[in-house]
XYZ file of C-alpha atoms in Angstrom:
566
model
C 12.331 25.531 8.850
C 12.749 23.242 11.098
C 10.520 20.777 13.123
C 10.551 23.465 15.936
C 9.993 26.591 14.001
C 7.329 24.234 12.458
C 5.745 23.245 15.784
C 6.059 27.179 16.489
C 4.142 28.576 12.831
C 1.536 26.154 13.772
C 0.977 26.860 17.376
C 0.970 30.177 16.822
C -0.885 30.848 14.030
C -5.234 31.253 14.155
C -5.099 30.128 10.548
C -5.140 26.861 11.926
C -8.084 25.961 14.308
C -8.732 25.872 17.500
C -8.644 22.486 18.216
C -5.374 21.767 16.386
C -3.433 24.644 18.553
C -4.994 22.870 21.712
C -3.709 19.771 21.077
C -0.107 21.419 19.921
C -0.097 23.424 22.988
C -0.452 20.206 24.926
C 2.289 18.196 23.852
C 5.333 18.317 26.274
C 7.314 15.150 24.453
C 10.460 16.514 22.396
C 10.210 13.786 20.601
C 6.910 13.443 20.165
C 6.884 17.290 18.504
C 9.627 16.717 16.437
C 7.814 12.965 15.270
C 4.831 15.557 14.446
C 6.665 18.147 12.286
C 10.253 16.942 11.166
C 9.053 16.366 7.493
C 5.875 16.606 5.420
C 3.137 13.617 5.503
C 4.720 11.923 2.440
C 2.720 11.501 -0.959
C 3.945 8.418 -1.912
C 3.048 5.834 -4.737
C 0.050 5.058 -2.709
C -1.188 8.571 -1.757
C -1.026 9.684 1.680
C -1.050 7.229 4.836
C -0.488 8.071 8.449
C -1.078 8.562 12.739
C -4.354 10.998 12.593
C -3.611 14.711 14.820
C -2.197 18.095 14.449
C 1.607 18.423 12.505
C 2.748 18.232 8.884
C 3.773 14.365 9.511
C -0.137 13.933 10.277
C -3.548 13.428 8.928
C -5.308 15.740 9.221
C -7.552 18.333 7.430
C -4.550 20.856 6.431
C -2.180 17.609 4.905
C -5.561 16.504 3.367
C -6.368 19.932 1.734
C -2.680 19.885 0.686
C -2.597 16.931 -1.046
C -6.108 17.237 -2.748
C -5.184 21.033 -3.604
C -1.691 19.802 -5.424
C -4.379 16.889 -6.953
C -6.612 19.259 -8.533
C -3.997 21.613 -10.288
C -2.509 18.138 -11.717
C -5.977 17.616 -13.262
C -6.353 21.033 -14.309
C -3.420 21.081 -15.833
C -3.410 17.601 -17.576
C -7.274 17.547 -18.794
C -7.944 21.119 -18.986
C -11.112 22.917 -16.744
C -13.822 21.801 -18.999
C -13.314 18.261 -18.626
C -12.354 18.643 -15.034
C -16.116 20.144 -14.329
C -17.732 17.648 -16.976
C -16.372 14.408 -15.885
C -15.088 15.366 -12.513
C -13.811 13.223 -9.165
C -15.218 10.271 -7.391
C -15.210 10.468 -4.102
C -15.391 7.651 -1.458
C -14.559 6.858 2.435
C -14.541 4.002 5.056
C -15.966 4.085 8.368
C -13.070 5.175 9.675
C -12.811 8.032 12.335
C -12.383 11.329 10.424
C -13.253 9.553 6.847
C -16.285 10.858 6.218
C -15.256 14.565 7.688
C -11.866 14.372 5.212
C -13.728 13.457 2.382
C -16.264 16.225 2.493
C -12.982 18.483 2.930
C -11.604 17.092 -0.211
C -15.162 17.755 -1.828
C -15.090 21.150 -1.092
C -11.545 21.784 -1.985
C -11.747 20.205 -5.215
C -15.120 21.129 -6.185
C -13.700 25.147 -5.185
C -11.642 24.378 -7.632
C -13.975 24.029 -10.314
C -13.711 20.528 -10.580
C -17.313 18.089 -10.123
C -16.915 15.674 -7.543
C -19.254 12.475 -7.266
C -19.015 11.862 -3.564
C -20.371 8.556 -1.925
C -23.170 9.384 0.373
C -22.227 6.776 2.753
C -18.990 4.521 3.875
C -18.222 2.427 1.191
C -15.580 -0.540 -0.077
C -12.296 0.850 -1.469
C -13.188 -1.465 -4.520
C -17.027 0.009 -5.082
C -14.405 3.377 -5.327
C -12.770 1.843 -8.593
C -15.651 0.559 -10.039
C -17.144 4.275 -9.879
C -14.732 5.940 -11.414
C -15.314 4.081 -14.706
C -18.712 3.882 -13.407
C -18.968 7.359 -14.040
C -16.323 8.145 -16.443
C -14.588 10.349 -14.197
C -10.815 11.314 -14.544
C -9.781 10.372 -10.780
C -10.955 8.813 -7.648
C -9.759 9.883 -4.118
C -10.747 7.150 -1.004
C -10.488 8.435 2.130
C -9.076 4.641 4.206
C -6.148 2.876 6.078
C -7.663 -0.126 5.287
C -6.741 -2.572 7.860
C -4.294 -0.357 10.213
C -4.620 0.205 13.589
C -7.728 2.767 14.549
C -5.496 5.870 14.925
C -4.359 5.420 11.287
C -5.960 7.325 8.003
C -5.429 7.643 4.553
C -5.693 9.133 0.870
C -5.626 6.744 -2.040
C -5.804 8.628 -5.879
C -6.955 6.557 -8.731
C -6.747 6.922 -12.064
C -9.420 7.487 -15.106
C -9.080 3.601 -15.008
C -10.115 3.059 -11.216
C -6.299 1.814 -10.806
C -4.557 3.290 -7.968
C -1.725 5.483 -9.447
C 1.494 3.718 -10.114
C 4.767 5.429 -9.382
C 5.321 6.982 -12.632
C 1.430 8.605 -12.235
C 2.027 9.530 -8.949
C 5.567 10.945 -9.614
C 3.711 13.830 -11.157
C 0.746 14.130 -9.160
C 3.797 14.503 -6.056
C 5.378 17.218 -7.903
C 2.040 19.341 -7.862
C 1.954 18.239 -4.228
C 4.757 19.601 -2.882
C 5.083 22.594 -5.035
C 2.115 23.663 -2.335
C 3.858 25.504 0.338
C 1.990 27.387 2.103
C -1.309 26.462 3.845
C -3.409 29.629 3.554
C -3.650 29.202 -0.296
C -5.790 26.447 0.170
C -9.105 27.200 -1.051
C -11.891 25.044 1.715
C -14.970 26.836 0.429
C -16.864 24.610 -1.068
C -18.872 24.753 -4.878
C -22.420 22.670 -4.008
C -23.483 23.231 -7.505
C -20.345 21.225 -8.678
C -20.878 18.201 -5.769
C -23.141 15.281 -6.297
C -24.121 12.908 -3.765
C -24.105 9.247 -5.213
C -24.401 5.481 -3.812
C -23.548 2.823 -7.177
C -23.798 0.058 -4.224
C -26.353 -2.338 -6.267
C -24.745 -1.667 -9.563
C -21.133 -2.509 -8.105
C -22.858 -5.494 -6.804
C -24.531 -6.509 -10.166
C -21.210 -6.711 -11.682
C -19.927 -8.642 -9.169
C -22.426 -11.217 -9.640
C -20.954 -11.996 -13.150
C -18.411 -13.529 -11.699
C -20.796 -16.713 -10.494
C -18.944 -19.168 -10.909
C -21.291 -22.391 -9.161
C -25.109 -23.033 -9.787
C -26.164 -25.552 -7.315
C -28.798 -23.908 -5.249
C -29.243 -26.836 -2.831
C -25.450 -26.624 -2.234
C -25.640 -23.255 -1.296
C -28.724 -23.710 0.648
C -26.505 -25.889 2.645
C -23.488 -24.117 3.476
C -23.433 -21.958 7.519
C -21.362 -18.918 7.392
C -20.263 -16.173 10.149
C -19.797 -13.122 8.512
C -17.943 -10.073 10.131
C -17.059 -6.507 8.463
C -14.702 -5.837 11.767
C -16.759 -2.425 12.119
C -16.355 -1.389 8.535
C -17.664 -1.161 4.797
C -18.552 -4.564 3.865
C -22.114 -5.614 5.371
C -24.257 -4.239 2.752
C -22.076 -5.433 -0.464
C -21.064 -8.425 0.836
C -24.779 -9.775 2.226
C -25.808 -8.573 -0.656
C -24.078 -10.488 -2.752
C -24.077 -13.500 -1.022
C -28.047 -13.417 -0.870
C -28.331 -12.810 -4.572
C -25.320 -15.721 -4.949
C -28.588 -18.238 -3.295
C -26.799 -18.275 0.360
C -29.522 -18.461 2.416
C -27.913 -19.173 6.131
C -25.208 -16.095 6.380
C -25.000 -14.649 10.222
C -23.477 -11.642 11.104
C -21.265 -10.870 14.116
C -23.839 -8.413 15.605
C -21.159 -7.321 17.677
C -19.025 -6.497 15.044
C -21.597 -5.176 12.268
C -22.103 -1.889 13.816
C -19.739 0.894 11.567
C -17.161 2.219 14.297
C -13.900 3.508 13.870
C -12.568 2.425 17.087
C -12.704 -0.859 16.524
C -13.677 -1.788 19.989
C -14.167 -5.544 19.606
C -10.428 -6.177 18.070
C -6.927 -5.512 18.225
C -6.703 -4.621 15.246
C -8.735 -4.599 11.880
C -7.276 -6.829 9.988
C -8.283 -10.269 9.048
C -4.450 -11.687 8.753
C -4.405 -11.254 12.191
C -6.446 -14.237 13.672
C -7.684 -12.267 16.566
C -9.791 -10.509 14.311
C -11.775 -13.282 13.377
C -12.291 -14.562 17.113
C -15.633 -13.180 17.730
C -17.117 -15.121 14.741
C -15.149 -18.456 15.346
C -17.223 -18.235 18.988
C -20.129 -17.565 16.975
C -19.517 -20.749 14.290
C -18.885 -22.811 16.892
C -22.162 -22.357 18.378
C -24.351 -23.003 14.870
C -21.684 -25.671 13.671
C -20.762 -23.142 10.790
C -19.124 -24.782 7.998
C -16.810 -21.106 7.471
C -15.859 -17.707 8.815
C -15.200 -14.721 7.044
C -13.944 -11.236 7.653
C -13.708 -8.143 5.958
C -11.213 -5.351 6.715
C -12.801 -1.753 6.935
C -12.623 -0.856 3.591
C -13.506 -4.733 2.595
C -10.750 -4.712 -0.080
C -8.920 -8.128 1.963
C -10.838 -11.285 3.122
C -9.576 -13.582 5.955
C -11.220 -16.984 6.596
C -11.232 -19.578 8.876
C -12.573 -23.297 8.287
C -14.240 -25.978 10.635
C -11.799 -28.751 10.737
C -12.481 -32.322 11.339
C -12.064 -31.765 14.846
C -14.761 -29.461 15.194
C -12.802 -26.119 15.946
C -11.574 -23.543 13.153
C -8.162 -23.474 11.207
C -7.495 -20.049 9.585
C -5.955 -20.483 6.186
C -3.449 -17.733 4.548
C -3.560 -15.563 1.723
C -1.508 -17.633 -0.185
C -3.699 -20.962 0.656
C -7.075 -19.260 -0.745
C -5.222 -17.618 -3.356
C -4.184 -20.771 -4.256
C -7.647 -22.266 -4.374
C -9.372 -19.275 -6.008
C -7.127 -20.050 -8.758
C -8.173 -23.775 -8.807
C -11.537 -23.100 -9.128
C -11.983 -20.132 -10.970
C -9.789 -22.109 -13.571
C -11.660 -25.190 -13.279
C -15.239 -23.308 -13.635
C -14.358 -21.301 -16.381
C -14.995 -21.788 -19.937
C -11.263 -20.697 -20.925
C -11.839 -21.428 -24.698
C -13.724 -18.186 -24.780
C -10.214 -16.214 -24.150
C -7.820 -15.412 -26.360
C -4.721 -15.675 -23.619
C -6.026 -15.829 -20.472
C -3.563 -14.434 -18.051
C -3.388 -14.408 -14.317
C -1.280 -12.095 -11.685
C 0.175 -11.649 -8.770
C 2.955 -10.146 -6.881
C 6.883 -11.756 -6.244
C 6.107 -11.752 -2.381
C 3.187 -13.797 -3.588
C 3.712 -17.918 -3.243
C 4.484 -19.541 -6.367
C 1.717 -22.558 -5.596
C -1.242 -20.453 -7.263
C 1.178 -19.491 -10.282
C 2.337 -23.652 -10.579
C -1.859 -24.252 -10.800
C -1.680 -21.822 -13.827
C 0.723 -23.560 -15.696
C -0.721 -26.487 -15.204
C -3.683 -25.443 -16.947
C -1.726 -23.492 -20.037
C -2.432 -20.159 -18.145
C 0.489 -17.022 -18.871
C 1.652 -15.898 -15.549
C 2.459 -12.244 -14.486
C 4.288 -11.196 -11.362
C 4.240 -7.745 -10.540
C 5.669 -5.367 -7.594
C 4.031 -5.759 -4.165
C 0.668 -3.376 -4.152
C -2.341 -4.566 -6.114
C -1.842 -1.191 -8.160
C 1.184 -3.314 -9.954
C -2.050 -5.986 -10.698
C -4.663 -3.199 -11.656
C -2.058 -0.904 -13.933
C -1.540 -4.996 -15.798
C -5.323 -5.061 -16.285
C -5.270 -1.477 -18.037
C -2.317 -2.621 -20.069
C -4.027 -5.683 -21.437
C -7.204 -4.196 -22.654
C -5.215 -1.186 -24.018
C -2.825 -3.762 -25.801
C -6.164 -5.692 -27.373
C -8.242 -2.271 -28.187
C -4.104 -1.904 -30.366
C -4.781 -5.038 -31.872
C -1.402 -6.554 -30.559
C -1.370 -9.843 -31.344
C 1.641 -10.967 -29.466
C 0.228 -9.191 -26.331
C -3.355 -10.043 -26.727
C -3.963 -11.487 -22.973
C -7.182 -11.084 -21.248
C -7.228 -11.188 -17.267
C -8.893 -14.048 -15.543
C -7.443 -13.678 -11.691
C -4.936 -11.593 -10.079
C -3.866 -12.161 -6.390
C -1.606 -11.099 -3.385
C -0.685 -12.860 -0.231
C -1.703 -10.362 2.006
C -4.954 -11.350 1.630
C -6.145 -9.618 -1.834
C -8.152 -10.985 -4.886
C -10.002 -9.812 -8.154
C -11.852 -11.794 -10.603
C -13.244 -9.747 -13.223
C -12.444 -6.354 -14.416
C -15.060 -4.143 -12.944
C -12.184 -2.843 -10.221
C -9.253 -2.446 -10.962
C -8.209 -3.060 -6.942
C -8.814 -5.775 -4.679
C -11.780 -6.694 -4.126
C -13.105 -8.777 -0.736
C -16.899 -8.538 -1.943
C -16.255 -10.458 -5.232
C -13.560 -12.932 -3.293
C -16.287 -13.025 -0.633
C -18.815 -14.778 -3.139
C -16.130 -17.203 -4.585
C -15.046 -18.591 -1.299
C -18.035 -19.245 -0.071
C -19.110 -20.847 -3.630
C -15.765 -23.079 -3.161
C -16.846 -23.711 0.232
C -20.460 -24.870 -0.812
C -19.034 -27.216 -3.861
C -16.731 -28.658 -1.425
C -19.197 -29.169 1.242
C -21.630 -30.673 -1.494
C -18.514 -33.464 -2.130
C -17.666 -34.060 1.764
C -15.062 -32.333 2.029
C -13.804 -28.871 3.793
C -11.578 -26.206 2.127
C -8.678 -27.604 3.919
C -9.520 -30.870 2.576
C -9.216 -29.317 -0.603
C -6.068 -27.502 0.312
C -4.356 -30.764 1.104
C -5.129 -32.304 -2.465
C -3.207 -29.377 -3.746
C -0.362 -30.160 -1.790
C -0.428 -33.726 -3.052
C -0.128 -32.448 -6.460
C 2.281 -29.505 -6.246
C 4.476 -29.844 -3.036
C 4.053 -28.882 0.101
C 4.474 -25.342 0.862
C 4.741 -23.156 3.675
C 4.540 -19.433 3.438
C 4.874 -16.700 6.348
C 5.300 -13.252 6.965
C 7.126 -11.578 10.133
C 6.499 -8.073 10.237
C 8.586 -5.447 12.876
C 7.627 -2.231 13.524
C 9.966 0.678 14.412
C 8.321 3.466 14.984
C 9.405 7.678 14.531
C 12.341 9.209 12.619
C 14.731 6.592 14.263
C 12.773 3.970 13.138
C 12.846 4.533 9.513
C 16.214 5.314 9.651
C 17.035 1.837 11.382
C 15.396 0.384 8.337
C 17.226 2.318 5.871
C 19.969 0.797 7.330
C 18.978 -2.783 7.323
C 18.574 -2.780 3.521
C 21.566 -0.709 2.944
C 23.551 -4.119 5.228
C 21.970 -6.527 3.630
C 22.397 -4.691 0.055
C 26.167 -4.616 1.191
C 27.102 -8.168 2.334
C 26.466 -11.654 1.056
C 23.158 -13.431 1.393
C 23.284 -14.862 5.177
C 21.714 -18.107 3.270
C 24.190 -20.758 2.466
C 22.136 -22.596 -0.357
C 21.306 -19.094 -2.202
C 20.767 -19.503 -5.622
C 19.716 -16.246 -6.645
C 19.752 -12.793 -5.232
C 17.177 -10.078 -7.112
C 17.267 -6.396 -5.809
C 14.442 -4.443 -6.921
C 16.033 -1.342 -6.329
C 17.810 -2.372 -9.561
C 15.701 -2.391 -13.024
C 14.548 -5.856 -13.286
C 12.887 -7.779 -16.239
C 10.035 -8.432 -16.663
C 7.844 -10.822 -18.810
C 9.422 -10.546 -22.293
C 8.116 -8.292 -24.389
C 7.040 -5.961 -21.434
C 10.440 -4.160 -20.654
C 11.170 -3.288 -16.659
C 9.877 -3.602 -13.621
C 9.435 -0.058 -11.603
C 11.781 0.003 -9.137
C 11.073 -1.213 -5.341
C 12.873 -1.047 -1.894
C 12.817 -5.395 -1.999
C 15.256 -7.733 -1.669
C 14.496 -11.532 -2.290
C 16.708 -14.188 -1.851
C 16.003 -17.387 -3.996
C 17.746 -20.876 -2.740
C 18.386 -23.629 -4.586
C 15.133 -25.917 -3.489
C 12.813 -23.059 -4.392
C 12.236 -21.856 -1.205
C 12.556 -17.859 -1.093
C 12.862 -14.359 1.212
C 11.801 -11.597 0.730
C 12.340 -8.449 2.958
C 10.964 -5.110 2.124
C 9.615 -1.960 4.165
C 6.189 -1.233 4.282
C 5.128 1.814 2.135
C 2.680 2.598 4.481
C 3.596 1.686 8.069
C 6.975 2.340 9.813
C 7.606 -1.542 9.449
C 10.168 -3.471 8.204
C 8.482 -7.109 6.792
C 10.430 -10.510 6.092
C 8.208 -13.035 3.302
C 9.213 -16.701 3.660
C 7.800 -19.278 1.092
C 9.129 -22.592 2.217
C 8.711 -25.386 -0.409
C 9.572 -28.881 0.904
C 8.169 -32.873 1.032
C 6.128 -32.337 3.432
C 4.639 -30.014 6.535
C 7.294 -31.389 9.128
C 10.173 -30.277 7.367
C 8.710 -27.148 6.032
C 8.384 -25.971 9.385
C 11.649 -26.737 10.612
C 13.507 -24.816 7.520
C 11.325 -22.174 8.141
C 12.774 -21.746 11.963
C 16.094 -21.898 10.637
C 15.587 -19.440 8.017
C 13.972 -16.958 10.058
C 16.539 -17.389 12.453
C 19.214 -16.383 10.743
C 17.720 -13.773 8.528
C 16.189 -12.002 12.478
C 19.906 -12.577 13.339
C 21.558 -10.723 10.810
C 19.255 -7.879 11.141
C 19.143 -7.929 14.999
C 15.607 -8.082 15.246
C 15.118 -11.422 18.182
């Protein structure tokens, strides 16, 4: 069929509700129908992700009970029905509008299905999700989020028996169950109680969080002011929580901004790399003289800060800047004698000033696909490969990383984890403050030691079916024609099998292009898997901040040029 016969089955038929045929029966837009039915809401590597209302390209509770319906026959089929009702599905959702309503619809569908489902009795982190799973030795997790889009976004992430998001080879066959569903009225919505248990792990998730402590000095901690906003969402409870038990005893909330709502109304947007997020709270800190600001996203997987400068006002620092000094001080407060191989990770749109700090200190370095699934799946590798007794690929995971504002320590997720990063920055913060300095002090020591470098990300959305296929085109030019940089070193397309670290065979393949020039500096430019967006990385490395910038210009320049995006 096409998008109109679609629009047509739908309006027309009292299988679907009320409310959905309303709002179908009030659309006048061409496009806009067509934008609502041309194709299926896609299951991709990272589940389902989309605009929330009525259509097949939508979220809502007919694409949900789609995907969960094609989710359960996967685990039927793979585990068998007794260890489907035994061990069962963890359910969790953010505070999101339509999270908590999508995950009881998932409940009920899978739990129909004979399948036990452990579902969260309140909005919880996207990492608290992973930990359950192995929490509970269930064989999937589903978590109802968008994480940090825009308020009229949703989503479906599947994990694995590992708490690892799947990876595409996992989710390759959960897709095929997925769209072997074709019609809508075989989906089963009646619910099994008997089979669905209502759970909260919050203060065990936070436990084992606390074992990654990586700074004792009570008075320091005592001493440290910090504004603390969860931007509407998941993170109050875990992350005061942990901060408390951490021996922080002056943490204030954004009032404001504590209060779960999924329409975001005090920001923009949700999403802590945008510095309007964090606005509210620099007002705040600059009223108690706070020494730091943090925010969590909705489902608190991604932390942003921002730092009191010597000036008095607040300097946000990047993903790539507190990656880099997580990995300083995790590394410098960590016994590493009692590891084997300590390894740390992080993704190839990630800077390479956190990975120099690991070689530094004799530390293996993994780079991985962009999507801190790449980071988690490396995690489950690594303990599989020691459990093996491999003695060549005996690593054990210290710190994984992404620039978009992601970080583990530990192993009790196997996702990123703001709660845990949360407690580290603020213990970095506390040291520093103890020593007279600020993080950005700190930051600036780095860059006396490795080079100066400057990272950014420009990100372009283009929205509806001529959107994506605008961006199909832009990789297929730039796939097509030489790198628009003159000093190019090095061109890697990860649509291609690429190596990776010996001994560990290919990289999956990934819709990215990077560009590597002869200084160092890079470019990546990939589309988003889950927005209609077309993003371009810069890492600039130079002698100092002055001429960083200026390359930077240039190179974005011509790159925005060539793909007639300024």
């Amino acid at each position: 069929m096409n998008y109109k016969d679609r629009y047509e089955q739908w309006l027309n038929d009292d299988f679907f509700d009320e409310t959905t045929r309303k709002e179908l029966a009030a659309l006048t837009d061409d496009k806009e129908i067509e934008d609502c039915f041309y194709r299926d809401l896609e299951f991709g590597t990272g589940g389902l992700r989309g605009i929330m209302g009525a259509g097949t390209n939508r979220m809502n509770q007919y694409t949900v009970g789609k995907a969960t319906a094609g989710l359960g026959k996967y685990l039927l089929d793979t585990y068998g029905a007794e260890a489907c009702r035994t061990r069962g599905v963890v359910i969790s959702y953010d505070t999101r509008n339509n999270s908590k309503y999508f995950s009881q619809t998932t409940a009920n569908i899978l739990s129909g299905m004979g399948i036990r489902v452990y579902l969260h009795s309140n909005a919880r982190p996207t990492p608290q999700l992973s930990f359950s799973v192995k929490f509970f030795h269930a064989l999937a997790g589903v978590v109802i989020t968008a994480s940090h889009n825009p308020k009229k976004y949703n989503g479906y992430k599947v994990y694995d028996e590992f708490g690892c998001q799947l990876v595409p080879w996992q989710a390759k066959q959960v897709i095929s169950y997925v769209d072997a569903i074709t019609d809508y009225h075989s989906i089963n919505y009646t619910g099994n109680d008997s089979l669905i248990s209502m759970v909260d792990v919050t203060d065990n998730f936070v436990m084992a969080v606390m074992k990654q402590s990586r700074y004792e000095d009570q008075q320091a901690k005592e001493d440290l002011k910090v504004i603390y906003t969860p931007l509407h969402g998941t993170g109050n409870i875990p992350v005061q929580k942990a901060l408390h038990l951490g021996g922080f005893t002056q943490i204030e909330p954004v009032v404001e901004q504590v209060v779960p709502d999924g329409n975001f109304p005090t920001v923009v947007s949700p999403n802590p790399e945008d510095k309007r997020a964090l606005e509210l709270g620099i007002v705040q800190a600059k009223r108690i003289d706070a020494d730091i600001v943090l925010g969590t996203d909705p489902d608190c997987d991604r932390v942003g800060i921002a730092v009191r400068n010597s000036t008095g006002d607040y300097q946000l620092m990047t993903g790539n800047q507190v990656g880099a000094l997580l990995m300083r001080f995790i590394l410098t407060h960590t016994d590493l004698t009692q590891y084997s191989r300590p390894a740390v990770v992080k993704t190839v749109v990630t800077s390479e000033l956190g990975a120099d700090i690991a070689r530094k200190h004799g530390i293996t370095v993994f780079s991985t696909l962009t999507g801190f699934k790449f980071i988690g799946e490396k995690i489950t590798q690594f303990e599989r490969d020691k459990a093996e007794g491999s003695a060549d690929r005996n690593f054990d995971f210290l710190f994984g990383y992404e620039e978009s504002y992601g970080y583990l320590a530990g192993t009790h997720a196997r996702d990123k984890d703001a709660v845990v990063s949360s407690l580290l920055i603020c213990e970095m913060a506390a040291e520093a403050k103890a020593n007279g300095k600020t993080l950005l002090d700190e930051m600036d020591e780095i860059y006396a030691e490795y080079g100066y470098y400057r990272d950014a990300l420009d990100s372009f959305t283009l929205k509806g079916k001529d959107g994506l296929e605008k961006i199909t085109a832009m990789m297929t030019e730039l796939r097509s024609s030489d790198s628009p940089f003159e000093d190019t070193a090095s061109v890697i397309d990860y649509s291609k099998p690429v190596d990776a670290e010996p001994g560990f065979g290919k990289l999956p393949t990934s819709n990215v292009l990077k560009y590597i020039l002869e200084d160092g500096s890079w470019i990546a430019v990939r589309p988003s898997g889950t927005e209609p967006k077309i993003k371009i990385y810069y890492s600039i490395k130079a002698v100092d901040k002055e001429t960083a910038e200026k390359k930077l210009i240039d190179i974005q320049n011509v790159i925005q040029s060539k793909l007639e995006l300024n």
